[in-house]
Structures are given as C-alpha cells and as structure tokens.
Amino acid sequence: MIEIPQTQLAQAALTYLANKQAEINALPDYAQQVIKGKSLWSNKGGANFETVKSTLTLMCVGSKRCNYCEDSAADEVEHVKPKDLYPEDTFVWGNYLYACGPCNGPKNNYFAVIDQNNQILELARKKNDPVVRPQTGTDAFINPRNENPLEYMVLDLATMYFVPFPGIGIVQKKKAEYTIEKLRLNTRDYLVKARAEAYEAYLNAMKAFVLDKSLNKAQEELESSLSKFKTKQHPTVWAEMKRQHQAIDEIAALIAQAPELLDA
C-alpha cells in the first residue's frame, strides 16, 4: 500500500462533482444530507463520471490493480471516508480511489477516529441507529490519496507482513494497526504469498538488469527495462526492497552494481 500519485481531474468532471456536492451541502439537516448523498450517488453516471473512473484507472498501481491490496482487479469506486457517515465528501474528488471487492466489501461503511485519549472509536452506523454526525477525531484509516502509508507501516520482507513503522508515535501506530486490520492485509494468505512471489520477480528483474548492464546493452534497452519496474504488481514490495536494500546483502550487491535501480 503506497501513496497514490496526484492526478489532475478534467475541469468538466470537477465541475460535475462540485455541483452534485453543492446539492447535498445546501440541505440544512445532516440526516437529509445523508439521504440526498445516497440518492445522488445511486443515480450518478454520464460522460463526466466516466472521466472520473478513467482517471482513477490511470492512478491505479500496476495494471488496474487495487490501490489497497495491490493484488486484485480494481473495479469499485471507493469512498475512503464513507458517504453514509460523511455526506459532505460524497462527491469530493480527493475521497475516491479504485479498490477491489475483497478490500472494499469488508471496509464498506466502517470507519473510525482516534479520540483525545488515543482510543479508537468505531463509527459504523447500525440499521436502527439515529442518523447523527459522527464523533470527531483523527481519522484512524490511512488515506493513500493524501497520506504516505509507508510513513506509518513497513512491509517485513522476511514474513511479507505489514507492521507499524518502528518508533512512530502512538496515534500513527494506531492508524497503521487499524488500516492493516480493516483491510486484512496480513490475514489473507494469498496476499502474503503474492508479495513473496513479487519479491522474487523483482529480484530476478534486478539480476537481469545488472547482467544487461555488464554486457553493455544499448542505453535505450536499459532504460526500457528500468521503466518496467514502475508498472509491476505489488509496488510496495519494490518500494520496500529499495528502502531496506542496505540491510539485505543480495539486494545491496545488485544496487552497488546498478545504483540507478533506486530511481526505478
């Protein structure tokens, strides 16, 4: 899970979103805003929303992979902050990303904040609960649209499990733990296996590049090989291989022979 690069949405689509959001914000009552947000979202569509989806596709990791797990196909427009809790963010561009069903489904309308006592407060609204504004606090879920997840967590390359980044503060640690748990990043065995396979694929690609460089392959061919590192699946694995390269002898040796790999 890495920070999603900022991509400019076409002005016509931004205007479309702003107009829809204005309809919600114009209502004086929070409960009415929730109802209006659900209604407008259910009836969204047209060329402008297709632009939203196509732009989100460009922002996906790999070949339209989920921005959370980086493994499954991204086929659902996800509200990072659930629209049922935060109607004011229903049509906000910065609240969207493309996710897969296995990530988006369990997350659904669950959200949490960290209160002044550093306690996590779940905000999910049950069926017959009153429709009132959620309690305020620090968002417990890491938003890769405007936060760098790798400042909160690290991928242990020995186990392929995510863990909180060593030495971070209590709030940052709770954000990491909550996000890892809510997305089930460590409990889905196939994700752990896929990361291990990605590690081997990246390692083999590094070895191939170093060999090609030693054989004095054409610069154009070498640059083409480097560019392919940016489009592989599980980019977090690659980011961590670079971040942790000095601690792993095999990777450190390859980087020493081709330091340009750190920029790939």
Tab-separated table of C-alpha atoms in Angstrom:
chain	number	residue	atom	x	y	z
A	1	MET	CA	0.000	0.000	0.000
A	2	ILE	CA	1.656	3.171	-1.226
A	3	GLU	CA	0.698	6.807	-1.636
A	4	ILE	CA	-1.337	7.371	-4.788
A	5	PRO	CA	0.230	9.937	-7.123
A	6	GLN	CA	-1.792	13.113	-7.555
A	7	THR	CA	-3.528	13.254	-10.923
A	8	GLN	CA	-5.492	16.235	-12.179
A	9	LEU	CA	-9.127	15.521	-12.988
A	10	ALA	CA	-10.573	17.253	-16.052
A	11	GLN	CA	-12.275	20.543	-15.212
A	12	ALA	CA	-15.653	19.445	-16.587
A	13	ALA	CA	-15.640	16.421	-14.280
A	14	LEU	CA	-14.561	18.545	-11.308
A	15	THR	CA	-17.442	20.921	-12.001
A	16	TYR	CA	-19.838	17.979	-12.215
A	17	LEU	CA	-18.681	16.712	-8.811
A	18	ALA	CA	-18.831	20.180	-7.269
A	19	ASN	CA	-22.391	20.720	-8.480
A	20	LYS	CA	-23.532	17.375	-7.083
A	21	GLN	CA	-21.833	18.068	-3.774
A	22	ALA	CA	-23.430	21.514	-3.613
A	23	GLU	CA	-26.876	19.897	-3.769
A	24	ILE	CA	-26.013	17.906	-0.664
A	25	ASN	CA	-24.372	20.748	1.228
A	26	ALA	CA	-27.341	23.037	0.599
A	27	LEU	CA	-29.538	20.944	2.877
A	28	PRO	CA	-29.585	22.242	6.462
A	29	ASP	CA	-30.103	18.883	8.167
A	30	TYR	CA	-27.392	16.207	8.420
A	31	ALA	CA	-29.841	13.306	8.049
A	32	GLN	CA	-31.240	14.909	4.907
A	33	GLN	CA	-27.714	15.256	3.553
A	34	VAL	CA	-27.112	11.538	4.088
A	35	ILE	CA	-30.303	10.633	2.221
A	36	LYS	CA	-29.536	13.068	-0.589
A	37	GLY	CA	-25.992	11.789	-0.916
A	38	LYS	CA	-27.159	8.195	-1.247
A	39	SER	CA	-29.758	9.179	-3.837
A	40	LEU	CA	-27.386	11.212	-5.985
A	41	TRP	CA	-24.707	8.529	-5.789
A	42	SER	CA	-27.158	5.830	-6.869
A	43	ASN	CA	-28.085	7.910	-9.908
A	44	LYS	CA	-24.603	9.062	-10.910
A	45	GLY	CA	-23.387	8.423	-14.431
A	46	GLY	CA	-22.778	10.027	-17.780
A	47	ALA	CA	-19.629	11.196	-19.512
A	48	ASN	CA	-18.293	13.174	-16.561
A	49	PHE	CA	-18.380	10.242	-14.173
A	50	GLU	CA	-16.789	8.065	-16.844
A	51	THR	CA	-13.967	10.617	-16.801
A	52	VAL	CA	-13.732	10.164	-13.036
A	53	LYS	CA	-13.419	6.400	-13.444
A	54	SER	CA	-10.913	6.577	-16.287
A	55	THR	CA	-8.738	8.983	-14.298
A	56	LEU	CA	-8.877	6.703	-11.262
A	57	THR	CA	-7.789	3.866	-13.548
A	58	LEU	CA	-4.690	5.848	-14.533
A	59	MET	CA	-3.879	6.267	-10.848
A	60	CYS	CA	-4.075	2.536	-10.086
A	61	VAL	CA	-0.984	0.567	-9.208
A	62	GLY	CA	0.129	-1.971	-11.820
A	63	SER	CA	-2.432	-2.928	-14.443
A	64	LYS	CA	-5.603	-1.537	-12.821
A	65	ARG	CA	-4.825	-3.228	-9.512
A	66	CYS	CA	-6.496	-2.339	-6.219
A	67	ASN	CA	-4.877	0.642	-4.502
A	68	TYR	CA	-5.191	-1.102	-1.138
A	69	CYS	CA	-4.019	-4.704	-1.568
A	70	GLU	CA	-2.309	-4.204	-4.982
A	71	ASP	CA	-3.357	-7.715	-5.972
A	72	SER	CA	-6.941	-7.960	-7.247
A	73	ALA	CA	-8.569	-6.064	-10.099
A	74	ALA	CA	-9.748	-2.582	-9.126
A	75	ASP	CA	-13.389	-2.447	-10.156
A	76	GLU	CA	-15.166	-0.386	-7.479
A	77	VAL	CA	-15.025	3.362	-6.862
A	78	GLU	CA	-14.261	3.533	-3.161
A	79	HIS	CA	-15.085	6.381	-0.803
A	80	VAL	CA	-12.158	6.449	1.601
A	81	LYS	CA	-14.422	8.271	4.068
A	82	PRO	CA	-17.820	6.514	3.782
A	83	LYS	CA	-20.525	8.664	2.215
A	84	ASP	CA	-23.118	7.373	4.710
A	85	LEU	CA	-21.107	8.931	7.538
A	86	TYR	CA	-19.634	11.881	5.685
A	87	PRO	CA	-22.164	13.139	3.115
A	88	GLU	CA	-20.017	16.263	2.724
A	89	ASP	CA	-17.413	14.053	1.000
A	90	THR	CA	-19.771	12.110	-1.295
A	91	PHE	CA	-18.654	13.912	-4.453
A	92	VAL	CA	-15.204	15.068	-3.374
A	93	TRP	CA	-12.505	14.012	-5.842
A	94	GLY	CA	-9.882	13.504	-3.137
A	95	ASN	CA	-12.107	10.962	-1.383
A	96	TYR	CA	-12.075	8.477	-4.270
A	97	LEU	CA	-9.831	5.627	-5.279
A	98	TYR	CA	-10.265	2.378	-7.178
A	99	ALA	CA	-10.406	-0.727	-4.988
A	100	CYS	CA	-11.261	-4.399	-5.352
A	101	GLY	CA	-14.341	-6.067	-3.899
A	102	PRO	CA	-12.423	-8.096	-1.275
A	103	CYS	CA	-10.999	-4.840	0.148
A	104	ASN	CA	-13.970	-2.540	-0.367
A	105	GLY	CA	-16.605	-5.017	0.819
A	106	PRO	CA	-15.370	-5.635	4.383
A	107	LYS	CA	-14.353	-1.975	4.784
A	108	ASN	CA	-17.737	-0.813	3.441
A	109	ASN	CA	-19.175	1.871	5.748
A	110	TYR	CA	-16.820	1.117	8.612
A	111	PHE	CA	-14.661	3.998	9.739
A	112	ALA	CA	-13.057	5.097	12.971
A	113	VAL	CA	-11.424	8.058	14.621
A	114	ILE	CA	-8.825	8.317	17.358
A	115	ASP	CA	-10.042	10.439	20.262
A	116	GLN	CA	-8.103	12.710	22.628
A	117	ASN	CA	-7.324	9.716	24.840
A	118	ASN	CA	-5.772	7.880	21.883
A	119	GLN	CA	-8.648	5.410	21.823
A	120	ILE	CA	-10.124	4.153	18.557
A	121	LEU	CA	-13.836	4.851	18.212
A	122	GLU	CA	-15.706	2.836	15.578
A	123	LEU	CA	-18.239	4.984	13.734
A	124	ALA	CA	-20.216	2.441	11.706
A	125	ARG	CA	-23.930	3.205	11.887
A	126	LYS	CA	-26.138	0.182	12.553
A	127	LYS	CA	-29.526	-0.324	10.931
A	128	ASN	CA	-31.733	1.396	13.512
A	129	ASP	CA	-29.194	3.846	14.898
A	130	PRO	CA	-30.098	7.546	14.807
A	131	VAL	CA	-28.624	9.389	11.837
A	132	VAL	CA	-26.398	11.913	13.594
A	133	ARG	CA	-22.990	13.323	12.791
A	134	PRO	CA	-20.127	11.022	13.793
A	135	GLN	CA	-17.808	11.929	16.619
A	136	THR	CA	-14.799	13.979	15.599
A	137	GLY	CA	-11.190	12.924	15.976
A	138	THR	CA	-8.151	11.904	13.966
A	139	ASP	CA	-9.011	9.548	11.115
A	140	ALA	CA	-7.856	6.051	12.079
A	141	PHE	CA	-7.760	4.853	8.480
A	142	ILE	CA	-4.772	5.852	6.360
A	143	ASN	CA	-5.907	7.658	3.212
A	144	PRO	CA	-3.392	6.922	0.429
A	145	ARG	CA	-4.797	9.845	-1.562
A	146	ASN	CA	-3.181	12.326	0.817
A	147	GLU	CA	-1.014	10.275	3.182
A	148	ASN	CA	2.014	8.074	2.594
A	149	PRO	CA	1.195	4.676	4.139
A	150	LEU	CA	4.898	3.812	4.249
A	151	GLU	CA	5.405	6.542	6.837
A	152	TYR	CA	3.084	4.568	9.116
A	153	MET	CA	3.901	0.962	8.265
A	154	VAL	CA	6.637	-1.199	6.865
A	155	LEU	CA	6.479	-4.454	4.935
A	156	ASP	CA	8.634	-7.049	6.686
A	157	LEU	CA	10.348	-8.689	3.724
A	158	ALA	CA	11.130	-11.812	5.763
A	159	THR	CA	7.473	-12.553	6.533
A	160	MET	CA	5.684	-10.342	3.967
A	161	TYR	CA	3.512	-8.977	6.784
A	162	PHE	CA	2.825	-5.286	7.312
A	163	VAL	CA	3.782	-3.925	10.734
A	164	PRO	CA	3.744	-0.407	12.212
A	165	PHE	CA	6.855	1.583	11.373
A	166	PRO	CA	9.291	1.311	14.310
A	167	GLY	CA	9.493	4.329	16.570
A	168	ILE	CA	6.403	6.195	15.378
A	169	GLY	CA	4.012	7.905	17.789
A	170	ILE	CA	1.005	6.258	19.402
A	171	VAL	CA	-1.539	7.869	17.042
A	172	GLN	CA	0.472	6.910	13.971
A	173	LYS	CA	0.846	3.361	15.301
A	174	LYS	CA	-2.890	3.053	15.877
A	175	LYS	CA	-3.569	4.301	12.337
A	176	ALA	CA	-1.231	1.644	10.958
A	177	GLU	CA	-2.756	-1.138	13.060
A	178	TYR	CA	-6.325	-0.120	12.227
A	179	THR	CA	-5.650	0.092	8.485
A	180	ILE	CA	-3.822	-3.240	8.372
A	181	GLU	CA	-6.624	-4.926	10.307
A	182	LYS	CA	-9.527	-3.319	8.440
A	183	LEU	CA	-8.116	-4.235	5.020
A	184	ARG	CA	-6.988	-7.688	6.224
A	185	LEU	CA	-3.597	-7.099	4.631
A	186	ASN	CA	-1.917	-9.807	6.727
A	187	THR	CA	-4.740	-12.303	7.221
A	188	ARG	CA	-5.430	-13.099	3.583
A	189	ASP	CA	-2.890	-15.830	2.862
A	190	TYR	CA	-2.975	-15.279	-0.876
A	191	LEU	CA	-1.814	-11.679	-0.443
A	192	VAL	CA	1.180	-12.758	1.622
A	193	LYS	CA	2.044	-15.382	-0.993
A	194	ALA	CA	1.633	-12.888	-3.834
A	195	ARG	CA	4.038	-10.472	-2.145
A	196	ALA	CA	6.626	-13.233	-1.788
A	197	GLU	CA	6.240	-14.065	-5.477
A	198	ALA	CA	6.545	-10.381	-6.364
A	199	TYR	CA	9.770	-10.182	-4.347
A	200	GLU	CA	11.293	-12.985	-6.414
A	201	ALA	CA	10.084	-11.365	-9.644
A	202	TYR	CA	11.631	-8.014	-8.717
A	203	LEU	CA	14.847	-9.721	-7.625
A	204	ASN	CA	15.109	-11.595	-10.929
A	205	ALA	CA	14.431	-8.375	-12.836
A	206	MET	CA	17.234	-6.684	-10.895
A	207	LYS	CA	19.641	-9.501	-11.741
A	208	ALA	CA	18.659	-9.338	-15.408
A	209	PHE	CA	19.236	-5.589	-15.489
A	210	VAL	CA	22.654	-5.866	-13.838
A	211	LEU	CA	23.624	-8.566	-16.340
A	212	ASP	CA	22.456	-6.482	-19.300
A	213	LYS	CA	24.410	-3.511	-17.980
A	214	SER	CA	27.565	-5.628	-17.628
A	215	LEU	CA	27.125	-6.741	-21.241
A	216	ASN	CA	26.985	-3.092	-22.348
A	217	LYS	CA	23.484	-3.312	-23.749
A	218	ALA	CA	22.202	-0.198	-25.504
A	219	GLN	CA	21.134	2.628	-23.189
A	220	GLU	CA	17.685	2.668	-24.766
A	221	GLU	CA	17.222	-1.000	-23.894
A	222	LEU	CA	18.409	-0.448	-20.327
A	223	GLU	CA	16.038	2.488	-19.846
A	224	SER	CA	13.180	0.385	-21.168
A	225	SER	CA	13.976	-2.309	-18.607
A	226	LEU	CA	14.061	0.262	-15.809
A	227	SER	CA	10.694	1.707	-16.808
A	228	LYS	CA	9.048	-1.694	-16.430
A	229	PHE	CA	9.744	-1.691	-12.690
A	230	LYS	CA	7.149	1.083	-12.331
A	231	THR	CA	4.313	-0.975	-13.818
A	232	LYS	CA	4.712	-4.284	-11.998
A	233	GLN	CA	2.217	-5.540	-9.435
A	234	HIS	CA	2.786	-5.109	-5.711
A	235	PRO	CA	4.815	-1.886	-5.952
A	236	THR	CA	5.017	-1.771	-2.158
A	237	VAL	CA	7.314	-4.796	-2.321
A	238	TRP	CA	9.596	-2.913	-4.695
A	239	ALA	CA	9.457	0.237	-2.574
A	240	GLU	CA	10.495	-1.757	0.478
A	241	MET	CA	13.257	-3.596	-1.379
A	242	LYS	CA	14.745	-0.205	-2.200
A	243	ARG	CA	14.120	1.261	1.249
A	244	GLN	CA	15.646	-1.755	3.008
A	245	HIS	CA	18.351	-2.581	0.471
A	246	GLN	CA	21.273	-1.837	2.785
A	247	ALA	CA	20.042	-4.489	5.224
A	248	ILE	CA	19.752	-7.253	2.607
A	249	ASP	CA	23.123	-8.346	1.211
A	250	GLU	CA	21.859	-9.732	-2.094
A	251	ILE	CA	19.908	-6.582	-2.915
A	252	ALA	CA	22.698	-4.302	-1.682
A	253	ALA	CA	25.173	-6.028	-4.018
A	254	LEU	CA	22.888	-5.538	-7.014
A	255	ILE	CA	22.270	-1.878	-6.150
A	256	ALA	CA	26.014	-1.322	-5.837
A	257	GLN	CA	26.427	-2.516	-9.430
A	258	ALA	CA	23.436	-0.554	-10.721
A	259	PRO	CA	22.517	2.323	-8.382
A	260	GLU	CA	20.063	3.631	-10.977
A	261	LEU	CA	17.727	0.862	-9.810
A	262	LEU	CA	16.928	3.029	-6.791
A	263	ASP	CA	15.218	5.506	-9.120
A	264	ALA	CA	13.209	2.861	-10.985
